[in-house]
Amino acid sequence: MVNIRWLGHAAFVIELDNEIFLIDPWITNPLSPYKSIDSFIKDYPRIHYIVVTHDHGDHVGETIELLKRYKDARICAVFELAEYLASEAKAIDRSIPGNIGGPIKLSELTTLVFTPAYHSSSRGAPSGIILLSRDFSIYHAGDTGLFSEMVLISELYRPLVALLPIGGYFTMGLKEAIKAIELLKPQYVIPMHYNTFDVIKADPTELQKMVKDRGLSTTVIIFQPGETYNFK
Ligand code: ZN
């Protein structure tokens, strides 16, 4: 059983194989149901992994504070970023520094792969994330423009669920996201990285229409911030 919860922007809580992954934890983003770290910790007494796609503030979010509070959470990111965040949180022994394209076996069941992202980042390369378990595959694209290697991501990892930015300006907009869906062929798409700020306003129902018009078999699930979806 897999639960995916959107906290607004690019922040997700993913429960996979009884482990809890917190992705791009800007917990207190303007759309988030949480206004403080304390209220988040009340709901989630334990987090196993914090995964950060790149070093922009709206993705690193409250990572350092969370690493200090969750004493056994581990930090996964591209090498330079993981080492920086872990050292700031005095948690260097909990760093899992990776790099693009290298599968990291986190446990018997779960593997993490950093994927390329067309974006920028001052510490380490910007990335997306694939989370794989025995019969489940999730792709969090991070902040990225469209790129043709999504075909390889589809071929190698067959994501059942793809979390794709649609807000434009810094990342893909709708026109690029529909092409990404054609390349990735996921069963489900969850739009993210939109409506947090004025410059990334987008209407996710437009993406649903585009998928229908093109006769694609993907289902676009529009989350309200704070909403959870359960995938069997
Ligand atoms: Zn960014």
mmCIF file of C-alpha atoms and ligand atoms in Angstrom:
data_model
loop_
_atom_site.group_PDB
_atom_site.id
_atom_site.type_symbol
_atom_site.label_atom_id
_atom_site.label_comp_id
_atom_site.label_asym_id
_atom_site.label_seq_id
_atom_site.Cartn_x
_atom_site.Cartn_y
_atom_site.Cartn_z
ATOM 1 C CA MET A 1 0.000 0.000 0.000
ATOM 2 C CA VAL A 2 1.291 3.447 -0.917
ATOM 3 C CA ASN A 3 -0.022 6.774 0.374
ATOM 4 C CA ILE A 4 0.873 10.003 -1.351
ATOM 5 C CA ARG A 5 0.039 13.291 0.329
ATOM 6 C CA TRP A 6 0.563 16.712 -1.228
ATOM 7 C CA LEU A 7 1.439 19.603 1.103
ATOM 8 C CA GLY A 8 1.362 22.229 -1.659
ATOM 9 C CA HIS A 9 4.191 23.345 -4.002
ATOM 10 C CA ALA A 10 6.656 20.426 -4.472
ATOM 11 C CA ALA A 11 6.304 19.013 -0.940
ATOM 12 C CA PHE A 12 4.979 15.477 -0.557
ATOM 13 C CA VAL A 13 4.766 12.854 2.169
ATOM 14 C CA ILE A 14 5.028 9.398 0.641
ATOM 15 C CA GLU A 15 4.428 6.271 2.710
ATOM 16 C CA LEU A 16 5.985 3.350 0.906
ATOM 17 C CA ASP A 17 6.702 -0.107 2.370
ATOM 18 C CA ASN A 18 6.035 1.206 5.897
ATOM 19 C CA GLU A 19 8.645 3.919 5.508
ATOM 20 C CA ILE A 20 7.852 7.611 5.374
ATOM 21 C CA PHE A 21 9.566 9.817 2.801
ATOM 22 C CA LEU A 22 9.311 13.577 2.997
ATOM 23 C CA ILE A 23 10.132 15.180 -0.357
ATOM 24 C CA ASP A 24 11.176 18.829 -0.810
ATOM 25 C CA PRO A 25 9.942 19.752 2.657
ATOM 26 C CA TRP A 26 8.841 23.355 2.446
ATOM 27 C CA ILE A 27 6.322 22.450 5.137
ATOM 28 C CA THR A 28 5.121 26.019 5.686
ATOM 29 C CA ASN A 29 4.594 26.991 2.025
ATOM 30 C CA PRO A 30 1.619 29.314 1.422
ATOM 31 C CA LEU A 31 -0.645 26.418 0.331
ATOM 32 C CA SER A 32 0.376 24.029 3.120
ATOM 33 C CA PRO A 33 -2.067 22.947 5.822
ATOM 34 C CA TYR A 34 0.832 23.350 8.298
ATOM 35 C CA LYS A 35 1.818 26.739 9.635
ATOM 36 C CA SER A 36 4.644 25.431 11.819
ATOM 37 C CA ILE A 37 7.067 22.534 12.058
ATOM 38 C CA ASP A 38 5.594 21.649 15.462
ATOM 39 C CA SER A 39 2.141 20.991 14.014
ATOM 40 C CA PHE A 40 3.680 18.812 11.301
ATOM 41 C CA ILE A 41 5.677 16.788 13.830
ATOM 42 C CA LYS A 42 2.522 16.228 15.866
ATOM 43 C CA ASP A 43 0.986 14.491 12.817
ATOM 44 C CA TYR A 44 4.197 12.672 11.859
ATOM 45 C CA PRO A 45 6.136 11.556 14.927
ATOM 46 C CA ARG A 46 8.526 9.657 12.690
ATOM 47 C CA ILE A 47 10.043 10.394 9.264
ATOM 48 C CA HIS A 48 12.535 7.923 7.815
ATOM 49 C CA TYR A 49 13.929 9.862 4.846
ATOM 50 C CA ILE A 50 13.998 13.500 3.791
ATOM 51 C CA VAL A 51 14.716 13.793 0.067
ATOM 52 C CA VAL A 52 15.620 17.139 -1.511
ATOM 53 C CA THR A 53 15.754 17.653 -5.300
ATOM 54 C CA HIS A 54 17.898 20.825 -5.384
ATOM 55 C CA ASP A 55 19.054 23.695 -3.240
ATOM 56 C CA HIS A 56 16.457 26.382 -3.968
ATOM 57 C CA GLY A 57 14.721 27.674 -0.840
ATOM 58 C CA ASP A 58 11.266 26.535 -1.953
ATOM 59 C CA HIS A 59 12.558 22.926 -2.093
ATOM 60 C CA VAL A 60 15.072 22.765 0.775
ATOM 61 C CA GLY A 61 12.381 24.409 2.894
ATOM 62 C CA GLU A 62 12.764 23.471 6.569
ATOM 63 C CA THR A 63 15.123 20.527 5.955
ATOM 64 C CA ILE A 64 17.822 21.599 8.430
ATOM 65 C CA GLU A 65 15.372 22.179 11.267
ATOM 66 C CA LEU A 66 13.565 18.918 10.485
ATOM 67 C CA LEU A 67 16.841 16.974 10.535
ATOM 68 C CA LYS A 68 17.560 18.416 13.963
ATOM 69 C CA ARG A 69 14.106 17.441 15.221
ATOM 70 C CA TYR A 70 13.822 13.994 13.613
ATOM 71 C CA LYS A 71 16.909 12.470 15.197
ATOM 72 C CA ASP A 72 16.896 9.312 13.091
ATOM 73 C CA ALA A 73 15.732 10.748 9.745
ATOM 74 C CA ARG A 74 18.248 10.446 6.941
ATOM 75 C CA ILE A 75 18.870 13.076 4.278
ATOM 76 C CA CYS A 76 19.033 12.022 0.609
ATOM 77 C CA ALA A 77 20.172 14.506 -2.028
ATOM 78 C CA VAL A 78 22.840 14.943 -4.686
ATOM 79 C CA PHE A 79 26.258 14.768 -3.012
ATOM 80 C CA GLU A 80 27.163 18.422 -2.410
ATOM 81 C CA LEU A 81 23.672 19.308 -1.191
ATOM 82 C CA ALA A 82 23.278 16.266 1.082
ATOM 83 C CA GLU A 83 26.649 16.912 2.722
ATOM 84 C CA TYR A 84 25.867 20.608 3.204
ATOM 85 C CA LEU A 85 22.413 20.043 4.736
ATOM 86 C CA ALA A 86 23.651 17.213 6.963
ATOM 87 C CA SER A 87 26.588 19.253 8.194
ATOM 88 C CA GLU A 88 24.394 22.308 8.943
ATOM 89 C CA ALA A 89 22.100 20.038 10.972
ATOM 90 C CA LYS A 90 25.083 18.313 12.644
ATOM 91 C CA ALA A 91 23.816 15.068 11.186
ATOM 92 C CA ILE A 92 26.646 14.084 8.874
ATOM 93 C CA ASP A 93 26.268 10.424 9.893
ATOM 94 C CA ARG A 94 22.707 10.521 8.516
ATOM 95 C CA SER A 95 23.626 11.785 5.056
ATOM 96 C CA ILE A 96 22.903 9.648 1.986
ATOM 97 C CA PRO A 97 24.723 11.557 -0.742
ATOM 98 C CA GLY A 98 23.933 10.298 -4.216
ATOM 99 C CA ASN A 99 24.260 11.396 -7.786
ATOM 100 C CA ILE A 100 22.280 11.374 -10.998
ATOM 101 C CA GLY A 101 21.590 7.967 -12.491
ATOM 102 C CA GLY A 102 23.010 5.864 -9.643
ATOM 103 C CA PRO A 103 20.497 3.564 -7.961
ATOM 104 C CA ILE A 104 20.742 3.670 -4.144
ATOM 105 C CA LYS A 105 19.337 0.677 -2.298
ATOM 106 C CA LEU A 106 17.800 2.137 0.847
ATOM 107 C CA SER A 107 16.409 -1.141 2.143
ATOM 108 C CA GLU A 108 15.574 -4.652 1.016
ATOM 109 C CA LEU A 109 12.496 -3.292 -0.766
ATOM 110 C CA THR A 110 13.208 0.307 -1.667
ATOM 111 C CA THR A 111 15.547 1.931 -4.166
ATOM 112 C CA LEU A 112 16.052 5.636 -4.834
ATOM 113 C CA VAL A 113 17.404 7.021 -8.103
ATOM 114 C CA PHE A 114 18.193 10.666 -8.798
ATOM 115 C CA THR A 115 17.194 11.648 -12.336
ATOM 116 C CA PRO A 116 18.339 14.632 -14.399
ATOM 117 C CA ALA A 117 16.428 17.908 -14.220
ATOM 118 C CA TYR A 118 16.755 20.893 -16.556
ATOM 119 C CA HIS A 119 17.123 23.575 -13.926
ATOM 120 C CA SER A 120 19.763 25.271 -11.749
ATOM 121 C CA SER A 121 21.193 24.680 -8.295
ATOM 122 C CA SER A 122 24.223 26.177 -6.537
ATOM 123 C CA ARG A 123 25.083 23.050 -4.543
ATOM 124 C CA GLY A 124 25.119 19.866 -6.589
ATOM 125 C CA ALA A 125 23.191 19.250 -9.791
ATOM 126 C CA PRO A 126 19.422 19.753 -9.795
ATOM 127 C CA SER A 127 17.580 16.452 -9.815
ATOM 128 C CA GLY A 128 14.325 14.560 -9.909
ATOM 129 C CA ILE A 129 13.675 11.397 -7.935
ATOM 130 C CA ILE A 130 12.501 7.891 -8.685
ATOM 131 C CA LEU A 131 11.319 5.817 -5.727
ATOM 132 C CA LEU A 132 11.036 2.132 -6.478
ATOM 133 C CA SER A 133 9.631 -0.693 -4.428
ATOM 134 C CA ARG A 134 8.808 -4.231 -5.451
ATOM 135 C CA ASP A 135 5.658 -3.334 -7.357
ATOM 136 C CA PHE A 136 5.502 0.438 -7.248
ATOM 137 C CA SER A 137 7.373 3.258 -8.972
ATOM 138 C CA ILE A 138 6.964 6.988 -8.339
ATOM 139 C CA TYR A 139 8.659 9.809 -10.224
ATOM 140 C CA HIS A 140 8.968 13.255 -8.600
ATOM 141 C CA ALA A 141 10.327 15.428 -11.402
ATOM 142 C CA GLY A 142 11.702 18.182 -9.127
ATOM 143 C CA ASP A 143 11.913 21.562 -10.846
ATOM 144 C CA THR A 144 12.545 20.919 -14.499
ATOM 145 C CA GLY A 145 11.837 21.880 -18.048
ATOM 146 C CA LEU A 146 10.886 19.187 -20.508
ATOM 147 C CA PHE A 147 13.706 16.885 -21.640
ATOM 148 C CA SER A 148 13.726 13.961 -24.033
ATOM 149 C CA GLU A 149 15.466 11.554 -21.609
ATOM 150 C CA MET A 150 12.075 11.180 -19.953
ATOM 151 C CA VAL A 151 11.729 8.390 -22.503
ATOM 152 C CA LEU A 152 14.543 6.537 -20.691
ATOM 153 C CA ILE A 153 12.941 7.198 -17.300
ATOM 154 C CA SER A 154 9.790 5.602 -18.693
ATOM 155 C CA GLU A 155 11.633 2.652 -20.179
ATOM 156 C CA LEU A 156 13.822 1.891 -17.146
ATOM 157 C CA TYR A 157 11.553 2.681 -14.207
ATOM 158 C CA ARG A 158 7.996 2.588 -15.598
ATOM 159 C CA PRO A 159 6.581 5.139 -13.144
ATOM 160 C CA LEU A 160 3.039 4.320 -12.116
ATOM 161 C CA VAL A 161 2.686 7.819 -10.666
ATOM 162 C CA ALA A 162 4.440 10.950 -11.940
ATOM 163 C CA LEU A 163 4.504 14.171 -9.899
ATOM 164 C CA LEU A 164 5.014 16.903 -12.499
ATOM 165 C CA PRO A 165 5.444 20.685 -12.204
ATOM 166 C CA ILE A 166 2.926 22.609 -14.308
ATOM 167 C CA GLY A 167 3.289 26.219 -13.142
ATOM 168 C CA GLY A 168 5.589 27.462 -15.921
ATOM 169 C CA TYR A 169 8.125 30.328 -15.547
ATOM 170 C CA PHE A 170 10.734 28.272 -13.607
ATOM 171 C CA THR A 171 9.584 24.818 -14.765
ATOM 172 C CA MET A 172 7.393 23.110 -17.320
ATOM 173 C CA GLY A 173 4.044 24.698 -18.020
ATOM 174 C CA LEU A 174 0.982 22.865 -19.315
ATOM 175 C CA LYS A 175 2.185 22.569 -22.911
ATOM 176 C CA GLU A 176 5.443 20.955 -21.783
ATOM 177 C CA ALA A 177 3.747 18.820 -19.105
ATOM 178 C CA ILE A 178 1.414 17.174 -21.622
ATOM 179 C CA LYS A 179 4.443 16.244 -23.724
ATOM 180 C CA ALA A 180 6.140 14.879 -20.586
ATOM 181 C CA ILE A 181 3.092 12.677 -19.999
ATOM 182 C CA GLU A 182 3.381 11.367 -23.562
ATOM 183 C CA LEU A 183 7.049 10.504 -22.958
ATOM 184 C CA LEU A 184 6.657 9.052 -19.457
ATOM 185 C CA LYS A 185 3.352 7.191 -19.985
ATOM 186 C CA PRO A 186 2.488 7.028 -16.279
ATOM 187 C CA GLN A 187 -0.835 5.641 -15.130
ATOM 188 C CA TYR A 188 -1.380 8.648 -12.867
ATOM 189 C CA VAL A 189 -0.110 12.224 -12.888
ATOM 190 C CA ILE A 190 -0.270 14.546 -9.924
ATOM 191 C CA PRO A 191 0.315 18.207 -10.892
ATOM 192 C CA MET A 192 2.549 20.243 -8.536
ATOM 193 C CA HIS A 193 4.555 23.486 -8.359
ATOM 194 C CA TYR A 194 1.670 25.774 -9.322
ATOM 195 C CA ASN A 195 -0.452 28.514 -7.685
ATOM 196 C CA THR A 196 2.044 29.001 -4.844
ATOM 197 C CA PHE A 197 3.088 32.392 -6.277
ATOM 198 C CA ASP A 198 1.569 34.726 -8.876
ATOM 199 C CA VAL A 199 4.151 33.876 -11.552
ATOM 200 C CA ILE A 200 3.349 30.146 -11.438
ATOM 201 C CA LYS A 201 -0.423 30.307 -11.727
ATOM 202 C CA ALA A 202 -1.885 27.380 -13.683
ATOM 203 C CA ASP A 203 -5.182 25.542 -14.003
ATOM 204 C CA PRO A 204 -4.668 21.777 -13.561
ATOM 205 C CA THR A 205 -8.090 21.028 -15.062
ATOM 206 C CA GLU A 206 -6.596 22.255 -18.377
ATOM 207 C CA LEU A 207 -4.134 19.358 -18.156
ATOM 208 C CA GLN A 208 -7.010 16.929 -17.644
ATOM 209 C CA LYS A 209 -8.657 18.310 -20.802
ATOM 210 C CA MET A 210 -5.438 18.022 -22.806
ATOM 211 C CA VAL A 211 -4.959 14.388 -21.723
ATOM 212 C CA LYS A 212 -8.526 13.612 -22.792
ATOM 213 C CA ASP A 213 -8.208 15.462 -26.120
ATOM 214 C CA ARG A 214 -5.078 13.483 -26.967
ATOM 215 C CA GLY A 215 -6.714 10.199 -26.042
ATOM 216 C CA LEU A 216 -4.032 9.337 -23.470
ATOM 217 C CA SER A 217 -4.774 6.670 -20.876
ATOM 218 C CA THR A 218 -3.151 8.636 -18.006
ATOM 219 C CA THR A 219 -5.398 9.876 -15.201
ATOM 220 C CA VAL A 220 -4.603 13.366 -13.879
ATOM 221 C CA ILE A 221 -5.414 13.505 -10.167
ATOM 222 C CA ILE A 222 -5.836 17.039 -8.864
ATOM 223 C CA PHE A 223 -4.965 17.211 -5.175
ATOM 224 C CA GLN A 224 -6.064 19.854 -2.750
ATOM 225 C CA PRO A 225 -3.122 20.800 -0.499
ATOM 226 C CA GLY A 226 -3.121 18.413 2.460
ATOM 227 C CA GLU A 227 -5.025 15.720 0.585
ATOM 228 C CA THR A 228 -3.854 12.088 0.567
ATOM 229 C CA TYR A 229 -4.400 9.511 -2.152
ATOM 230 C CA ASN A 230 -4.029 5.827 -1.516
ATOM 231 C CA PHE A 231 -2.597 3.618 -4.273
ATOM 232 C CA LYS A 232 -3.074 -0.099 -3.799
HETATM 233 ZN ZN ZN B 1 14.118 25.529 -8.279
#
